[in-house]
Amino acid sequence: MNLLRFFSRSPESAPAARERLQVLLAHERASTGGSDLVNKLRDEILAVISKHMKIDDEKVSVKMERGAQVSTLAVDIEIPFEAGKGTRKKAA
Amino acid sequence: MICDSPAGIESGATLAMRHADVAIVVTNPEVSSVRDSDRIIGLLDSKTVKAEKGERMEKHLLLTRYEPARAERGDMLKVDDVLEILSIPLLGIVPESMDVLRASNLGSPVTLADGASAPARAYFEAARRLKGDALPITVPGEKRGFFGKIFGRKAA
């Protein structure tokens, strides 16, 4: 059996690795371009809201999801008890 | 001053790179490693103090655990594949070697444990290139294992 394996060499795997990487990185590079946009949006949204009330920078989440047809931007900001009425404001 | 960063792309790496002037990206010729390196290169260009000041971060690639025989058989990404994908200049190629684990077991860097071994020589040469020596990059020979043919390679 070992002899058989020796002679019937499996096909080269490096081209597959190369192709996988190219597809993967093309996708990832495109989405990191988007995360810069998300960071910018986050900073500007924060600046606008903090003009009117005190918010904790750490308790803000901005998510962008890309779909084939529609992309969504979800902003979740937690407003501290003292600043508002202890409610969570959610916009999507 | 050289600061070693934890492997991977977690917070340890981003902390280590934050105030860097020059970065050496160490990668293996495998998909997961090259992928992480690509992300690290992206972070080096955006999340470091230097990048935020609008300056260009100097980056070098050190390819480790390279097995020329397997690359030649088509079972491992070749140096050129990795360079093409990551497109940063090559600092050196460290061949896969049992000497590295042996040195690690002894608690000693391979350059001190066995300075004449192939990986140690590769590290010494990489260090010299980092210092500015125009040393041609040697790719471990493709047919007779690590100690086989060595041919010159133009430093990128």
Short mmCIF file of C-alpha atoms in Angstrom, two decimals:
data_model
loop_
_atom_site.label_atom_id
_atom_site.label_comp_id
_atom_site.label_asym_id
_atom_site.label_seq_id
_atom_site.Cartn_x
_atom_site.Cartn_y
_atom_site.Cartn_z
CA MET A 1 0.00 0.00 0.00
CA ASN A 2 2.78 2.37 0.91
CA LEU A 3 4.47 1.64 -2.38
CA LEU A 4 1.20 2.43 -4.17
CA ARG A 5 0.97 5.72 -2.33
CA PHE A 6 4.53 6.48 -3.21
CA PHE A 7 3.87 6.14 -6.91
CA SER A 8 0.43 7.75 -7.07
CA ARG A 9 1.41 11.14 -5.75
CA SER A 10 -1.42 13.38 -4.65
CA PRO A 11 -1.87 16.54 -6.71
CA GLU A 12 -0.01 19.70 -5.75
CA SER A 13 -1.63 21.55 -2.90
CA ALA A 14 0.29 24.84 -3.07
CA PRO A 15 -1.74 26.26 -6.00
CA ALA A 16 -4.90 25.60 -3.96
CA ALA A 17 -3.38 27.43 -0.97
CA ARG A 18 -2.46 30.32 -3.22
CA GLU A 19 -5.92 30.54 -4.68
CA ARG A 20 -7.60 30.29 -1.27
CA LEU A 21 -5.43 33.12 0.01
CA GLN A 22 -6.14 35.32 -2.97
CA VAL A 23 -9.91 34.92 -2.60
CA LEU A 24 -9.77 35.30 1.18
CA LEU A 25 -7.58 38.39 1.15
CA ALA A 26 -9.48 40.10 -1.67
CA HIS A 27 -12.59 39.72 0.47
CA GLU A 28 -10.90 40.81 3.71
CA ARG A 29 -9.14 43.80 2.18
CA ALA A 30 -12.48 45.00 0.81
CA SER A 31 -14.15 44.70 4.20
CA THR A 32 -11.36 46.44 6.14
CA GLY A 33 -11.80 49.37 3.78
CA GLY A 34 -15.35 49.38 5.08
CA SER A 35 -14.36 49.25 8.74
CA ASP A 36 -12.56 52.56 8.35
CA LEU A 37 -15.85 53.99 7.25
CA VAL A 38 -17.51 52.40 10.26
CA ASN A 39 -14.91 53.98 12.56
CA LYS A 40 -15.44 57.37 10.99
CA LEU A 41 -19.19 57.04 11.35
CA ARG A 42 -18.76 55.95 14.94
CA ASP A 43 -16.63 58.98 15.81
CA GLU A 44 -18.97 61.45 14.14
CA ILE A 45 -22.13 59.93 15.60
CA LEU A 46 -20.48 60.02 19.03
CA ALA A 47 -19.50 63.66 18.59
CA VAL A 48 -23.06 64.65 17.70
CA ILE A 49 -24.66 62.78 20.58
CA SER A 50 -22.12 63.89 23.17
CA LYS A 51 -23.03 67.50 22.39
CA HIS A 52 -26.38 66.81 24.00
CA MET A 53 -25.74 64.17 26.61
CA LYS A 54 -22.91 62.40 28.37
CA ILE A 55 -22.21 58.96 26.96
CA ASP A 56 -19.59 56.36 27.60
CA ASP A 57 -17.36 55.92 24.56
CA GLU A 58 -16.85 52.26 25.40
CA LYS A 59 -20.55 51.50 25.35
CA VAL A 60 -21.16 52.29 21.75
CA SER A 61 -21.24 49.70 19.06
CA VAL A 62 -21.46 50.41 15.37
CA LYS A 63 -21.84 47.45 13.07
CA MET A 64 -22.10 47.28 9.37
CA GLU A 65 -23.31 44.13 7.72
CA ARG A 66 -22.97 43.68 4.03
CA GLY A 67 -25.50 41.58 2.23
CA ALA A 68 -25.91 40.78 -1.43
CA GLN A 69 -28.95 43.01 -1.78
CA VAL A 70 -28.99 45.29 1.26
CA SER A 71 -26.37 46.37 3.77
CA THR A 72 -27.40 47.44 7.24
CA LEU A 73 -25.80 49.82 9.69
CA ALA A 74 -26.66 49.16 13.32
CA VAL A 75 -25.80 51.71 15.99
CA ASP A 76 -26.23 50.68 19.59
CA ILE A 77 -25.55 53.33 22.21
CA GLU A 78 -25.93 52.78 25.89
CA ILE A 79 -26.89 55.92 27.76
CA PRO A 80 -25.73 56.01 31.38
CA PHE A 81 -28.39 56.22 34.08
CA GLU A 82 -27.53 59.81 35.10
CA ALA A 83 -27.54 61.15 31.58
CA GLY A 84 -30.93 59.93 30.44
CA LYS A 85 -33.61 57.90 32.05
CA GLY A 86 -31.61 54.71 32.15
CA THR A 87 -32.92 53.57 28.85
CA ARG A 88 -31.12 52.07 25.95
CA LYS A 89 -31.57 53.84 22.73
CA LYS A 90 -31.42 51.67 19.71
CA ALA A 91 -31.37 52.75 16.15
CA ALA A 92 -30.95 50.48 13.21
CA MET B 1 15.23 48.33 20.69
CA ILE B 2 13.50 45.23 19.40
CA CYS B 3 10.10 44.31 20.79
CA ASP B 4 8.84 40.80 20.13
CA SER B 5 5.11 40.64 19.69
CA PRO B 6 2.84 37.74 20.66
CA ALA B 7 1.88 35.61 17.66
CA GLY B 8 -1.37 36.37 15.95
CA ILE B 9 -3.36 39.55 15.57
CA GLU B 10 -4.80 40.02 19.04
CA SER B 11 -4.34 43.02 21.33
CA GLY B 12 -0.79 41.97 22.27
CA ALA B 13 0.33 42.52 18.70
CA THR B 14 -1.42 45.86 18.34
CA LEU B 15 0.13 47.05 21.63
CA ALA B 16 3.60 45.91 20.58
CA MET B 17 3.39 47.69 17.22
CA ARG B 18 1.86 50.91 18.48
CA HIS B 19 5.06 52.98 18.78
CA ALA B 20 7.20 51.06 16.30
CA ASP B 21 9.51 52.77 13.81
CA VAL B 22 10.16 49.66 11.74
CA ALA B 23 8.25 46.38 11.65
CA ILE B 24 9.35 42.83 10.83
CA VAL B 25 6.44 40.62 9.89
CA VAL B 26 7.29 36.98 10.58
CA THR B 27 5.24 34.47 8.65
CA ASN B 28 5.13 30.79 7.73
CA PRO B 29 4.29 29.62 4.23
CA GLU B 30 0.79 28.51 5.18
CA VAL B 31 -2.63 30.00 4.57
CA SER B 32 -3.56 30.97 8.13
CA SER B 33 -0.20 32.59 8.81
CA VAL B 34 -0.10 34.57 5.56
CA ARG B 35 -3.66 35.68 6.18
CA ASP B 36 -2.83 37.01 9.65
CA SER B 37 0.27 38.72 8.25
CA ASP B 38 -1.86 40.50 5.68
CA ARG B 39 -4.10 41.79 8.44
CA ILE B 40 -1.11 42.84 10.54
CA ILE B 41 0.30 44.76 7.57
CA GLY B 42 -3.06 46.52 7.30
CA LEU B 43 -2.92 47.40 11.02
CA LEU B 44 0.69 48.61 10.72
CA ASP B 45 -0.46 51.01 8.02
CA SER B 46 -3.41 52.32 9.98
CA LYS B 47 -3.22 51.78 13.75
CA THR B 48 0.34 52.76 14.63
CA VAL B 49 1.42 56.19 15.86
CA LYS B 50 3.58 56.53 12.77
CA ALA B 51 0.71 55.76 10.42
CA GLU B 52 -1.61 58.14 12.25
CA LYS B 53 0.93 60.91 11.76
CA GLY B 54 0.72 60.20 8.05
CA GLU B 55 4.19 58.64 7.86
CA ARG B 56 5.04 55.42 6.09
CA MET B 57 5.83 52.41 8.26
CA GLU B 58 8.92 50.53 7.11
CA LYS B 59 8.04 46.83 6.89
CA HIS B 60 10.11 43.71 6.29
CA LEU B 61 9.07 40.12 5.76
CA LEU B 62 10.84 37.23 7.47
CA LEU B 63 9.68 33.88 6.12
CA THR B 64 10.24 31.06 8.59
CA ARG B 65 9.81 27.28 8.58
CA TYR B 66 10.40 27.20 4.85
CA GLU B 67 10.93 23.78 3.27
CA PRO B 68 12.40 24.19 -0.20
CA ALA B 69 11.86 20.52 -1.12
CA ARG B 70 8.14 20.71 -0.37
CA ALA B 71 7.83 24.05 -2.13
CA GLU B 72 9.51 22.53 -5.17
CA ARG B 73 7.07 19.58 -5.10
CA GLY B 74 4.21 22.05 -5.07
CA ASP B 75 3.14 21.18 -1.56
CA MET B 76 4.11 24.47 0.03
CA LEU B 77 3.68 28.10 -0.97
CA LYS B 78 6.84 29.34 -2.62
CA VAL B 79 8.76 32.41 -1.47
CA ASP B 80 7.54 34.28 -4.54
CA ASP B 81 3.92 33.35 -3.82
CA VAL B 82 4.12 34.80 -0.33
CA LEU B 83 5.96 37.90 -1.56
CA GLU B 84 3.41 38.47 -4.28
CA ILE B 85 0.51 38.18 -1.87
CA LEU B 86 1.94 40.34 0.91
CA SER B 87 4.03 42.67 -1.30
CA ILE B 88 6.51 43.87 1.30
CA PRO B 89 10.31 43.49 0.93
CA LEU B 90 11.90 40.23 2.02
CA LEU B 91 14.37 40.33 4.90
CA GLY B 92 15.26 36.66 5.01
CA ILE B 93 14.19 33.04 4.70
CA VAL B 94 14.64 30.73 7.66
CA PRO B 95 14.48 27.04 6.70
CA GLU B 96 12.45 24.57 8.74
CA SER B 97 14.88 22.78 11.01
CA MET B 98 14.96 20.48 14.00
CA ASP B 99 17.64 22.72 15.48
CA VAL B 100 15.02 25.32 16.38
CA LEU B 101 12.99 23.05 18.64
CA ARG B 102 16.17 21.58 20.11
CA ALA B 103 17.42 25.05 21.00
CA SER B 104 14.02 26.01 22.34
CA ASN B 105 14.02 22.92 24.56
CA LEU B 106 17.34 24.08 25.96
CA GLY B 107 15.93 27.54 26.57
CA SER B 108 18.28 29.16 24.15
CA PRO B 109 17.84 30.99 20.85
CA VAL B 110 18.96 28.89 17.89
CA THR B 111 21.57 31.51 17.03
CA LEU B 112 23.32 30.87 20.37
CA ALA B 113 22.62 27.13 20.69
CA ASP B 114 24.08 26.27 17.31
CA GLY B 115 25.42 29.25 15.43
CA ALA B 116 26.50 27.15 12.47
CA SER B 117 23.07 25.63 11.83
CA ALA B 118 21.08 26.69 8.77
CA PRO B 119 18.36 28.58 10.67
CA ALA B 120 20.96 30.37 12.82
CA ARG B 121 22.85 31.49 9.73
CA ALA B 122 19.59 32.71 8.20
CA TYR B 123 18.82 34.77 11.32
CA PHE B 124 22.34 36.25 11.42
CA GLU B 125 22.04 37.24 7.78
CA ALA B 126 18.59 38.75 8.30
CA ALA B 127 19.95 40.81 11.19
CA ARG B 128 22.77 42.09 9.01
CA ARG B 129 20.35 43.06 6.26
CA LEU B 130 18.23 44.90 8.81
CA LYS B 131 21.34 46.84 9.81
CA GLY B 132 21.73 47.87 6.20
CA ASP B 133 24.22 45.35 4.78
CA ALA B 134 23.55 44.64 1.12
CA LEU B 135 23.67 40.87 1.55
CA PRO B 136 22.02 38.73 -1.13
CA ILE B 137 19.14 36.65 0.22
CA THR B 138 19.89 32.96 0.11
CA VAL B 139 17.10 30.52 -0.57
CA PRO B 140 17.88 27.09 0.84
CA GLY B 141 18.54 24.74 -2.10
CA GLU B 142 15.48 23.23 -3.68
CA LYS B 143 16.52 19.61 -4.20
CA ARG B 144 18.92 18.41 -1.55
CA GLY B 145 17.28 19.72 1.57
CA PHE B 146 18.43 22.65 3.59
CA PHE B 147 22.12 22.07 3.33
CA GLY B 148 22.07 21.55 -0.41
CA LYS B 149 22.51 24.07 -3.09
CA ILE B 150 22.36 27.69 -2.12
CA PHE B 151 21.91 30.28 -4.73
CA GLY B 152 22.00 34.02 -4.53
CA ARG B 153 18.85 36.05 -4.62
CA LYS B 154 18.49 39.74 -5.12
CA ALA B 155 17.35 41.45 -1.97
CA ALA B 156 13.99 43.10 -2.51
#
